[in-house]
Coordinates of C-alpha atoms and ligand atoms in Angstrom, one line a residue:
Chain J
M1 CA -11.8 -17.3 16.5
I2 CA -9.8 -15.6 13.8
K3 CA -12.5 -15.9 11.3
D4 CA -15.0 -14.3 13.3
I5 CA -14.4 -11.3 11.6
T6 CA -17.8 -9.6 10.1
I7 CA -16.3 -6.9 8.4
G8 CA -17.0 -7.0 4.4
Q9 CA -19.0 -10.2 5.0
F10 CA -21.0 -10.7 2.0
F11 CA -24.0 -12.7 1.7
P12 CA -25.1 -13.2 -2.0
G13 CA -28.4 -12.9 -3.1
K14 CA -31.1 -11.7 -5.5
S15 CA -33.3 -9.3 -3.1
P16 CA -34.0 -5.8 -4.1
V17 CA -31.4 -4.3 -2.0
H18 CA -28.7 -6.9 -3.5
R19 CA -29.5 -5.3 -6.9
M20 CA -28.8 -2.1 -6.3
D21 CA -26.3 0.1 -8.1
P22 CA -23.3 0.3 -5.3
R23 CA -22.9 3.5 -6.0
V24 CA -26.6 4.5 -4.9
K25 CA -26.3 2.2 -2.1
I26 CA -22.8 4.0 -0.7
V27 CA -24.9 7.4 -1.3
L28 CA -27.8 6.3 0.3
T29 CA -26.3 4.9 3.2
M30 CA -24.5 8.3 4.0
V31 CA -28.0 9.8 4.1
F32 CA -29.1 7.5 6.0
I33 CA -26.2 8.1 8.6
I34 CA -27.4 12.1 8.4
M35 CA -31.1 11.1 8.6
L36 CA -29.9 9.6 12.2
F37 CA -28.2 12.6 13.4
V38 CA -30.9 14.7 11.8
A39 CA -33.6 12.7 14.3
D40 CA -33.7 14.9 17.6
K41 CA -36.9 13.6 18.4
I42 CA -38.2 10.2 19.7
W43 CA -40.4 9.6 16.9
G44 CA -38.0 10.5 14.5
L45 CA -35.5 7.9 16.2
L46 CA -38.3 5.4 15.4
I47 CA -38.3 6.2 12.2
G48 CA -34.5 5.9 11.4
I49 CA -35.4 2.2 13.3
A50 CA -38.2 1.5 11.1
F51 CA -36.1 2.4 8.1
T52 CA -33.5 0.0 9.2
V53 CA -35.9 -3.2 10.0
F54 CA -37.7 -2.5 6.8
A55 CA -34.5 -2.3 4.8
Y56 CA -33.1 -5.8 6.5
A57 CA -36.6 -7.5 5.7
I58 CA -36.2 -6.4 2.2
S59 CA -32.8 -7.9 1.7
R60 CA -33.9 -10.7 3.7
I61 CA -30.2 -10.7 5.8
P62 CA -30.8 -13.3 8.5
G63 CA -31.7 -11.4 11.9
K64 CA -29.3 -12.9 13.4
M65 CA -26.3 -10.8 11.4
I66 CA -27.6 -7.6 13.5
L67 CA -26.3 -9.3 16.9
K68 CA -23.0 -10.3 15.3
C69 CA -22.3 -7.0 13.5
L70 CA -23.3 -5.3 17.2
K71 CA -21.0 -7.8 19.2
P72 CA -17.8 -5.9 19.0
I73 CA -19.0 -2.6 19.7
V74 CA -20.5 -3.3 22.9
P75 CA -18.1 -1.9 24.7
I76 CA -18.8 1.5 23.1
I77 CA -22.3 1.1 23.3
I78 CA -21.8 0.7 27.2
F79 CA -19.1 3.4 27.2
T80 CA -21.4 6.3 25.4
A81 CA -24.3 5.2 27.8
V82 CA -22.4 5.5 30.8
L83 CA -21.0 9.0 30.3
N84 CA -24.1 10.3 28.8
L85 CA -26.1 9.2 31.7
F86 CA -23.5 10.4 34.8
F87 CA -22.1 13.3 33.4
I88 CA -25.6 15.4 32.2
R89 CA -26.3 17.0 34.8
T90 CA -29.1 19.4 33.7
G91 CA -32.8 18.5 33.7
K92 CA -35.1 17.0 36.5
K93 CA -33.0 15.0 39.1
L94 CA -34.3 11.2 39.3
F95 CA -31.3 9.7 41.5
E96 CA -28.5 10.8 43.9
A97 CA -26.0 8.7 45.9
G98 CA -22.8 10.5 47.0
F99 CA -21.0 12.1 44.0
I100 CA -23.3 10.0 41.2
L101 CA -26.3 12.2 40.2
I102 CA -29.0 11.2 37.2
T103 CA -31.0 13.0 35.6
D104 CA -33.8 12.4 32.8
D105 CA -31.7 14.7 30.6
G106 CA -29.2 12.2 31.2
V107 CA -31.2 8.7 30.6
N108 CA -32.9 10.9 27.5
T109 CA -29.5 11.5 25.9
A110 CA -28.1 8.0 26.9
V111 CA -30.9 6.3 25.2
F112 CA -30.9 8.3 22.3
M113 CA -26.8 8.2 21.6
V114 CA -27.2 4.1 22.1
V115 CA -30.2 3.6 19.7
R116 CA -28.1 5.8 17.1
I117 CA -25.0 4.0 17.3
I118 CA -26.7 0.6 17.3
C119 CA -28.7 1.9 13.9
L120 CA -26.1 3.4 12.6
I121 CA -23.8 0.5 12.9
V122 CA -26.6 -2.5 11.9
G123 CA -27.9 0.3 9.0
T124 CA -23.6 0.4 7.4
S125 CA -23.3 -3.0 8.0
L126 CA -26.2 -3.9 5.7
L127 CA -24.3 -2.2 2.6
T128 CA -21.3 -4.8 3.6
Y129 CA -23.9 -8.0 3.4
T130 CA -25.9 -7.3 0.5
T131 CA -22.7 -5.9 -1.8
S132 CA -19.8 -7.8 -2.6
P133 CA -16.4 -6.0 -1.7
I134 CA -15.3 -5.8 -5.3
D135 CA -18.5 -4.1 -6.2
L136 CA -17.9 -1.7 -3.3
T137 CA -14.6 -1.1 -4.2
D138 CA -15.5 -0.1 -7.6
A139 CA -18.1 2.2 -6.3
I140 CA -16.1 4.1 -4.7
E141 CA -13.7 4.3 -6.8
R142 CA -16.1 5.7 -9.4
L143 CA -17.8 8.0 -6.8
L144 CA -14.3 9.2 -6.2
S145 CA -13.3 9.4 -9.8
P146 CA -13.6 13.4 -9.8
L147 CA -10.4 13.7 -7.3
K148 CA -8.4 12.2 -9.8
L149 CA -8.5 15.9 -11.5
I150 CA -6.6 17.0 -8.6
K151 CA -4.2 14.5 -8.5
V152 CA -5.2 11.9 -5.8
P153 CA -4.4 8.2 -7.1
V154 CA -8.1 7.1 -7.1
H155 CA -7.4 4.1 -8.9
E156 CA -4.1 3.1 -7.1
L157 CA -6.0 3.1 -3.7
A158 CA -9.1 0.9 -4.9
M159 CA -6.6 -1.2 -6.8
M160 CA -4.7 -1.3 -3.2
M161 CA -8.2 -2.2 -1.5
T162 CA -9.1 -5.1 -4.1
I163 CA -5.8 -6.4 -3.4
A164 CA -6.3 -6.1 0.3
L165 CA -9.4 -8.0 0.2
R166 CA -8.3 -10.6 -2.0
F167 CA -5.6 -11.6 0.3
I168 CA -7.0 -11.8 3.6
P169 CA -8.5 -14.8 3.5
T170 CA -5.4 -16.2 1.8
L171 CA -3.3 -14.3 4.9
I172 CA -5.9 -15.6 7.4
E173 CA -5.2 -19.6 6.4
E174 CA -1.7 -18.5 6.5
T175 CA -1.6 -17.6 9.9
D176 CA -3.4 -20.5 11.3
K177 CA -1.0 -23.1 9.5
I178 CA 1.9 -21.1 11.0
M179 CA 0.1 -20.8 14.3
S180 CA -0.3 -24.8 14.0
A181 CA 3.2 -25.1 13.2
Q182 CA 4.4 -23.4 16.5
K183 CA 1.8 -24.9 18.2
A184 CA 3.3 -28.5 17.1
R185 CA 6.6 -27.1 18.3
G186 CA 5.3 -26.5 21.8
A187 CA 4.3 -22.7 21.8
D188 CA 2.0 -21.9 24.0
M189 CA -0.1 -19.0 22.5
E190 CA -3.5 -19.4 24.9
T191 CA -2.4 -19.5 28.4
G192 CA -0.4 -16.7 30.2
S193 CA -0.5 -12.8 30.7
I194 CA -1.4 -10.0 27.9
V195 CA 2.3 -9.5 27.5
K196 CA 3.2 -13.4 27.1
R197 CA 0.7 -14.2 24.6
A198 CA 1.6 -11.0 22.9
R199 CA 5.4 -12.1 22.6
A200 CA 4.1 -15.7 21.6
L201 CA 2.7 -13.9 18.6
V202 CA 6.0 -13.0 17.3
P203 CA 7.5 -16.1 16.0
V204 CA 4.2 -16.1 14.1
L205 CA 4.1 -12.6 12.3
I206 CA 7.7 -12.8 11.5
P207 CA 7.3 -15.7 8.9
L208 CA 3.7 -13.7 8.1
F209 CA 5.6 -10.4 7.1
V210 CA 8.4 -12.3 5.3
S211 CA 5.8 -14.5 3.0
S212 CA 3.5 -11.5 2.5
F213 CA 6.6 -9.8 0.8
R214 CA 7.6 -12.5 -1.3
R215 CA 3.4 -12.8 -2.4
A216 CA 3.8 -9.1 -3.2
E217 CA 6.8 -9.3 -5.2
E218 CA 5.3 -12.3 -7.2
L219 CA 1.6 -10.7 -7.3
A220 CA 3.6 -7.7 -9.0
L221 CA 5.1 -9.2 -11.4
A222 CA 2.0 -11.4 -12.4
M223 CA 0.1 -8.4 -13.0
E224 CA 2.8 -6.9 -15.0
C225 CA 2.7 -10.1 -17.3
R226 CA -1.0 -9.3 -17.5
C227 CA 0.1 -6.1 -18.6
Y228 CA -1.1 -3.9 -16.2
H229 CA -0.1 -0.4 -16.2
G230 CA -1.8 1.5 -13.9
G231 CA -5.6 3.1 -14.2
E232 CA -4.9 5.0 -17.6
G233 CA -6.7 3.4 -20.3
R234 CA -8.2 0.8 -18.2
T235 CA -11.9 -0.4 -19.1
R236 CA -13.8 -2.5 -16.7
M237 CA -15.9 -6.1 -17.6
K238 CA -18.9 -4.8 -15.6
Q239 CA -20.3 -1.8 -16.0
L240 CA -22.5 0.2 -13.2
K241 CA -26.0 0.9 -14.0
V242 CA -28.7 3.0 -12.3
S243 CA -32.0 0.9 -13.0
C244 CA -35.9 1.1 -11.0
V245 CA -34.6 -0.4 -8.2
D246 CA -32.3 2.2 -7.3
F247 CA -35.0 5.0 -8.6
V248 CA -37.4 3.2 -5.7
A249 CA -35.0 3.3 -3.1
V250 CA -34.0 6.8 -3.6
A251 CA -37.8 7.4 -3.3
V252 CA -38.2 5.5 -0.2
T253 CA -35.2 7.1 1.6
V254 CA -36.2 10.6 0.3
V255 CA -39.9 9.3 2.3
F256 CA -38.7 8.8 5.3
F257 CA -35.9 11.2 5.6
A258 CA -38.9 13.8 4.9
G259 CA -41.0 12.0 7.7
I260 CA -37.9 12.8 9.9
I261 CA -37.9 16.5 9.2
V262 CA -41.3 16.9 9.5
I263 CA -41.3 15.2 13.0
N264 CA -38.7 17.4 14.6
H265 CA -40.5 20.4 13.4
L266 CA -43.9 18.9 14.4
V267 CA -43.7 17.7 17.7
Chain I
M1 CA 8.3 -15.7 -39.4
S2 CA 9.1 -19.4 -38.4
D3 CA 10.9 -18.5 -35.4
F4 CA 8.6 -17.3 -33.1
I5 CA 10.7 -16.6 -30.2
Q6 CA 14.5 -15.9 -30.6
A7 CA 17.1 -15.3 -28.6
K8 CA 20.4 -14.5 -29.7
N9 CA 23.9 -14.6 -27.9
L10 CA 21.2 -13.8 -24.9
K11 CA 23.4 -12.8 -21.5
F12 CA 21.7 -11.5 -18.6
S13 CA 22.9 -10.7 -15.3
Y14 CA 20.6 -9.7 -11.8
I15 CA 22.7 -6.6 -10.1
N16 CA 22.1 -6.6 -6.5
E17 CA 22.3 -2.3 -6.1
I18 CA 21.7 -2.6 -2.1
E19 CA 25.4 -3.6 -1.6
E20 CA 28.2 -1.2 -1.9
P21 CA 29.7 -2.0 -4.3
P22 CA 27.0 -3.4 -6.5
V23 CA 27.1 -7.3 -6.5
R24 CA 26.1 -9.0 -10.3
T25 CA 25.2 -12.3 -10.7
E26 CA 25.5 -13.7 -14.4
V27 CA 22.8 -16.3 -14.5
L28 CA 22.3 -16.4 -18.4
K29 CA 25.7 -16.6 -20.6
D30 CA 25.3 -16.7 -24.2
I31 CA 21.7 -18.0 -24.9
N32 CA 20.9 -18.8 -28.4
L33 CA 17.6 -20.8 -28.7
E34 CA 14.7 -20.5 -31.3
I35 CA 11.5 -21.5 -30.8
H36 CA 8.9 -22.1 -33.7
K37 CA 5.4 -21.2 -33.6
G38 CA 2.9 -24.0 -32.1
E39 CA 5.8 -26.0 -30.3
F40 CA 5.9 -27.4 -27.4
V41 CA 9.3 -27.0 -25.4
A42 CA 9.8 -28.3 -21.9
V43 CA 12.7 -26.8 -20.3
L44 CA 14.6 -28.8 -17.7
G45 CA 17.7 -27.6 -15.6
H46 CA 18.3 -27.9 -11.5
N47 CA 17.1 -25.6 -9.2
G48 CA 19.1 -21.7 -9.7
S49 CA 20.3 -22.8 -13.3
G50 CA 18.4 -20.2 -14.9
K51 CA 15.2 -21.3 -16.2
S52 CA 12.8 -18.7 -14.7
T53 CA 15.5 -15.9 -15.7
L54 CA 15.4 -17.4 -19.2
A55 CA 11.3 -17.3 -19.4
K56 CA 10.9 -13.5 -18.3
C57 CA 13.5 -12.5 -21.0
F58 CA 11.1 -13.7 -23.3
N59 CA 8.1 -11.8 -22.2
A60 CA 10.1 -8.4 -21.6
I61 CA 10.1 -8.9 -17.6
N62 CA 14.0 -9.2 -18.3
I63 CA 15.8 -7.2 -20.5
P64 CA 19.0 -8.8 -22.2
E65 CA 22.5 -7.4 -20.5
S66 CA 23.8 -8.3 -24.5
G67 CA 22.5 -9.9 -27.5
T68 CA 18.8 -9.8 -28.3
V69 CA 15.5 -11.4 -27.6
T70 CA 12.8 -11.0 -30.2
V71 CA 8.9 -12.1 -29.9
N72 CA 7.2 -12.6 -32.8
G73 CA 9.6 -10.4 -34.4
L74 CA 9.3 -7.5 -31.7
D75 CA 12.6 -6.6 -30.1
T76 CA 12.2 -6.8 -25.9
K77 CA 14.7 -4.3 -25.4
D78 CA 12.2 -1.9 -27.3
E79 CA 10.0 -0.1 -24.5
D80 CA 7.6 0.6 -27.4
N81 CA 6.9 -3.1 -27.5
L82 CA 6.4 -3.6 -24.1
L83 CA 2.9 -4.2 -24.0
E84 CA 2.3 -6.0 -27.5
I85 CA 5.1 -8.5 -26.2
R86 CA 2.8 -9.2 -23.0
K87 CA -0.1 -9.5 -25.0
T88 CA 1.5 -12.3 -27.4
A89 CA 3.6 -14.2 -24.4
G90 CA 1.8 -14.8 -21.9
M91 CA 3.2 -16.2 -18.0
V92 CA 1.6 -18.6 -15.8
F93 CA 3.7 -19.1 -12.4
Q94 CA 4.4 -21.8 -9.8
N95 CA 2.2 -20.4 -7.2
P96 CA -1.8 -19.8 -7.8
D97 CA -2.5 -17.9 -5.1
N98 CA -0.1 -15.0 -5.7
Q99 CA -0.8 -14.4 -9.3
I100 CA -4.4 -14.2 -8.9
V101 CA -5.7 -10.4 -8.4
A102 CA -9.1 -10.6 -8.2
T103 CA -12.0 -12.0 -5.2
I104 CA -14.3 -13.3 -8.0
V105 CA -12.5 -16.1 -10.6
E106 CA -14.4 -14.2 -13.8
E107 CA -13.2 -10.9 -12.2
D108 CA -9.9 -12.3 -12.4
V109 CA -9.8 -13.6 -15.8
A110 CA -11.0 -10.1 -16.7
F111 CA -8.0 -8.6 -15.2
A112 CA -5.7 -8.7 -18.2
L113 CA -8.2 -7.4 -20.3
E114 CA -9.3 -3.9 -18.5
N115 CA -5.8 -3.3 -18.4
M116 CA -5.6 -3.8 -22.4
G117 CA -8.6 -1.6 -22.3
V118 CA -11.0 -4.2 -24.4
E119 CA -14.7 -3.4 -25.0
P120 CA -16.7 -4.7 -21.9
N121 CA -18.8 -7.3 -24.5
E122 CA -15.9 -8.3 -25.5
I123 CA -14.1 -8.8 -22.4
R124 CA -17.4 -10.8 -21.2
K125 CA -17.4 -12.8 -24.4
R126 CA -13.5 -13.8 -24.0
V127 CA -13.8 -14.2 -20.2
D128 CA -16.5 -16.9 -20.9
E129 CA -14.5 -18.5 -24.0
A130 CA -11.4 -18.7 -21.5
L131 CA -13.4 -20.1 -18.3
K132 CA -14.9 -22.9 -20.7
T133 CA -11.4 -23.9 -22.2
V134 CA -10.1 -24.7 -19.0
G135 CA -13.1 -26.2 -17.5
M136 CA -13.8 -23.5 -15.3
Y137 CA -17.0 -21.9 -16.4
E138 CA -19.2 -23.1 -13.7
Y139 CA -17.0 -21.7 -11.0
R140 CA -17.0 -18.1 -12.6
E141 CA -18.4 -16.5 -9.8
H142 CA -16.4 -18.2 -6.8
A143 CA -14.1 -17.2 -4.5
P144 CA -10.6 -18.1 -5.8
H145 CA -9.7 -19.0 -2.5
K146 CA -12.4 -21.6 -2.5
L147 CA -10.8 -23.5 -5.0
S148 CA -8.3 -26.5 -5.1
G149 CA -5.0 -25.7 -6.2
G150 CA -5.5 -27.3 -9.8
Q151 CA -8.3 -25.2 -10.1
K152 CA -6.5 -21.9 -9.0
Q153 CA -4.0 -22.6 -11.6
R154 CA -6.7 -23.2 -14.4
V155 CA -8.0 -20.0 -13.3
A156 CA -4.4 -18.0 -13.9
I157 CA -4.4 -20.1 -17.0
A158 CA -7.5 -18.8 -18.3
G159 CA -6.7 -15.2 -17.3
V160 CA -3.6 -15.4 -19.4
I161 CA -5.4 -17.1 -22.4
A162 CA -8.2 -14.4 -22.3
M163 CA -5.2 -12.1 -23.9
Q164 CA -5.4 -14.3 -26.7
P165 CA -1.7 -15.0 -26.7
E166 CA 0.2 -16.7 -28.9
C167 CA 2.5 -18.4 -26.2
I168 CA 2.5 -19.4 -23.1
L169 CA 5.5 -19.0 -20.6
L170 CA 4.6 -21.6 -17.8
D171 CA 7.2 -21.6 -15.1
E172 CA 6.4 -25.0 -12.7
P173 CA 3.0 -24.6 -12.9
T174 CA 2.4 -27.8 -11.2
A175 CA 5.0 -27.9 -8.8
M176 CA 2.6 -27.0 -5.6
L177 CA -0.3 -29.4 -6.7
D178 CA -1.4 -32.9 -5.5
P179 CA -1.3 -35.4 -8.7
K180 CA -5.1 -34.8 -9.5
G181 CA -4.6 -31.2 -9.8
R182 CA -1.2 -31.9 -11.9
A183 CA -3.3 -33.9 -14.0
E184 CA -5.5 -31.3 -14.8
V185 CA -3.2 -28.8 -15.5
M186 CA -1.5 -31.2 -18.4
K187 CA -4.2 -31.5 -19.7
T188 CA -5.1 -27.8 -19.9
I189 CA -1.8 -27.1 -21.5
K190 CA -2.0 -29.7 -24.3
Q191 CA -5.1 -28.9 -25.4
L192 CA -4.0 -25.8 -25.8
N193 CA -1.6 -26.7 -27.4
R194 CA -2.7 -29.4 -29.8
E195 CA -6.2 -27.6 -30.2
H196 CA -5.8 -24.1 -30.4
G197 CA -2.0 -24.1 -31.5
V198 CA -0.9 -22.1 -28.7
T199 CA 2.8 -22.2 -28.1
I200 CA 4.1 -23.9 -25.3
V201 CA 7.3 -23.3 -23.5
L202 CA 7.1 -25.5 -19.8
I203 CA 9.6 -24.9 -17.2
T204 CA 9.2 -28.1 -14.9
H205 CA 10.5 -30.5 -12.5
Y206 CA 8.4 -33.2 -13.4
M207 CA 10.3 -35.6 -16.6
E208 CA 6.9 -37.3 -17.3
E209 CA 5.5 -33.9 -18.2
A210 CA 8.4 -33.3 -20.1
A211 CA 8.0 -36.3 -21.9
Q212 CA 4.9 -35.1 -23.3
A213 CA 6.6 -32.0 -25.2
D214 CA 7.7 -31.9 -28.9
R215 CA 10.9 -30.8 -27.2
I216 CA 13.3 -30.5 -24.4
V217 CA 15.9 -28.1 -23.7
V218 CA 18.3 -29.0 -20.8
I219 CA 19.7 -25.5 -19.4
D220 CA 22.9 -25.9 -16.6
S221 CA 24.5 -23.0 -15.4
G222 CA 23.0 -20.1 -17.4
D223 CA 23.8 -22.9 -20.8
I224 CA 21.8 -24.2 -22.7
V225 CA 23.1 -28.2 -22.7
M226 CA 20.8 -30.3 -24.5
D227 CA 18.2 -29.2 -27.1
N228 CA 16.4 -31.9 -29.1
V229 CA 13.2 -34.4 -29.0
P230 CA 12.5 -36.3 -25.2
K231 CA 13.2 -39.8 -26.7
K232 CA 16.7 -39.1 -27.5
V233 CA 17.2 -35.9 -24.2
F234 CA 16.1 -39.1 -22.1
S235 CA 18.3 -41.7 -23.8
Q236 CA 21.2 -39.9 -22.5
V237 CA 20.7 -41.0 -18.7
S238 CA 23.8 -40.9 -17.1
T239 CA 24.7 -37.1 -18.7
L240 CA 21.4 -36.1 -17.2
K241 CA 22.0 -37.5 -13.8
N242 CA 25.1 -35.3 -13.9
L243 CA 23.2 -32.5 -14.3
G244 CA 21.5 -33.4 -11.4
L245 CA 17.9 -34.4 -13.3
D246 CA 15.9 -37.5 -13.5
V247 CA 14.5 -39.5 -16.2
P248 CA 11.0 -40.5 -16.5
Q249 CA 10.4 -43.7 -14.4
V250 CA 9.9 -45.9 -17.6
T251 CA 12.7 -44.5 -19.0
Q252 CA 14.7 -45.6 -15.5
L253 CA 13.5 -48.9 -15.9
A254 CA 14.7 -49.5 -19.5
Y255 CA 17.9 -48.5 -18.5
G256 CA 18.2 -50.9 -15.7
L257 CA 16.9 -53.4 -18.0
K258 CA 19.7 -52.7 -20.6
K259 CA 22.2 -52.9 -18.2
A260 CA 21.2 -56.0 -17.2
G261 CA 21.9 -57.1 -20.6
Y262 CA 18.6 -57.2 -22.0
D263 CA 17.7 -56.6 -25.4
I264 CA 15.4 -53.1 -25.0
S265 CA 16.0 -49.9 -26.9
T266 CA 16.5 -46.8 -24.7
E267 CA 14.4 -44.3 -26.0
I268 CA 11.3 -45.4 -24.2
I269 CA 9.6 -42.7 -22.5
T270 CA 6.1 -43.5 -21.9
E271 CA 4.2 -46.5 -19.9
D272 CA 2.9 -47.7 -23.3
E273 CA 6.3 -48.1 -24.5
C274 CA 7.3 -49.8 -22.1
V275 CA 4.8 -52.2 -21.8
E276 CA 5.2 -52.8 -25.0
A277 CA 8.7 -53.4 -25.1
L278 CA 8.1 -55.7 -21.7
E279 CA 5.8 -58.0 -23.3
R280 CA 8.2 -58.4 -26.3
I281 CA 11.1 -59.1 -23.9
L282 CA 8.7 -61.8 -21.6
A283 CA 7.7 -63.2 -25.2
D284 CA 11.1 -64.0 -26.1
A285 CA 12.2 -65.4 -22.9
Ligands
ADP301 N1 15.8 -11.5 -8.4 C1 17.0 -12.0 -8.3 N2 18.1 -11.2 -8.1 C2 18.8 -11.7 -7.7 N3 19.3 -12.8 -8.3 C3 18.5 -13.4 -8.4 C4 17.2 -13.0 -8.7 N4 16.4 -14.1 -9.3 C5 17.1 -14.7 -9.6 N5 18.4 -14.7 -9.1 C6 19.6 -16.0 -9.0 O1 19.7 -16.5 -10.5 C7 20.3 -17.8 -10.7 C8 18.9 -18.5 -11.6 O2 17.8 -18.3 -10.8 P1 16.4 -18.8 -11.8 O3 16.3 -18.3 -12.8 O4 15.2 -18.3 -10.6 O5 16.6 -20.5 -11.7 P2 15.4 -21.5 -11.4 O6 14.3 -21.2 -12.0 O7 16.4 -22.4 -12.7 O8 15.7 -22.0 -10.7 C9 19.9 -18.1 -9.0 O9 21.6 -18.2 -8.7 C10 19.1 -17.0 -8.5 O10 20.0 -17.1 -6.9
MG302 MG1 12.8 -21.2 -11.3

């Protein structure tokens, strides 16, 4: 169950989406988010959906990954839908029973918000599916590098993110090991009330913390031994380069965005 | 300069500032040691005898409290020499999991070079070379956490040799590995020493590994108590036992036979030598 974390799950591949410069991908993802919120007509939203489907198709990410990234946000989707359905009281009355009042405005907004959230999650997940975590951090570091001028520790933040990514699998493995060890000693972590189960986690978390501190200390030492002295004067092996794919991607996004704006005004 | 690493009257203590008053633990008392270029030195000693502390003095992680340590003529006390010394004497630690920084093998090997500000093309070249040297080139795009212990440790070694150091300090690099991983790492270390002329300082608990060195230094509570070629060190079985150390199994066997009255040399440290000696005894009988 612990291994079901999809955030940051990367599917290596050679599709055009994979080959894009991660910086361009991040910027276009943001444009995509804006696009979803600019679209306020049903046709505009359909273009947003079309864009998402199109991007998935050329990236050749298996369709079941779409469902997988949606799973954790099902409660949020339901919550949004219910909220909009019951609390919007303008528009034509569709159904009334006691204090429950459902209007066509309510239905419209509910559908809109749900579709938007789904597109948002599915679309942004594509970024992490097609970009290796290290490329992602790298790109964020470079995109944010102008902030260094106002003393934002961009390199340090990126380094922290890289190390966190590097240690997630190691710590997951370790958690599994400690849990098995505690279970072998008779610890019960699967039954009982939430409070009881939470309490059963304490003997897992404490050794995990202790070992994390030890790891951190050793890693810091190993980094020092390899001449690490902050971001100053540091070069990178992999240089990011904007290529043809990126220009095409930008062009396609612009076309879709333009389509949405036109539809907003026409329909 | 033939003395590549030189420690003169080296004294070192850890100071725990959290306690009030600060507690100081004297670890190295008065170390005098010279390590020559191209040498393969094994360092032995029981837990807590100060081996790791000594190794960390050799690449300016620990700065001597008194006395001096010079690496390739550079004094470790001088702050300006810091990066140059770390470039010259790379260090590999016991737990490969805690020394790999990046999420891709080749990125990790590039880490030191990126810190040193090497040009991207040159980094690429040196990373590929280093990975080929340790035999991990096919794994360059793998995630480190999916490799075996021995493979991870070889990646860690590649990360150090990419700096093209003249010396590598290895602190129990095989302690967490299975026999296969241990053999892989030892093969890599020996190859670096023989073929590339890299000076090796290997801290280990495995006597069979120490037996492959040119020279063994034995440390006990912060003092050097023996410093000789493996044959001479291991022939002093009882002294070693008193220091809480073992000897290679074959040496132990020869020692036992000698005690039982057989005519056998006590300077046997490899299996081949042992086989030969046993054959001679059997032929005589
Ligand atoms: N960071 C530290 N702070 C305080 N004491 C330490 C530290 N590291 C090691 N020591 C102490 O120094 C002594 C020697 O440790 P070490 O050099 O790691 O020995 P070895 O590697 O031979 O096992 C031990 O008694 C240990 O407790
Ligand atoms: Mg040690």
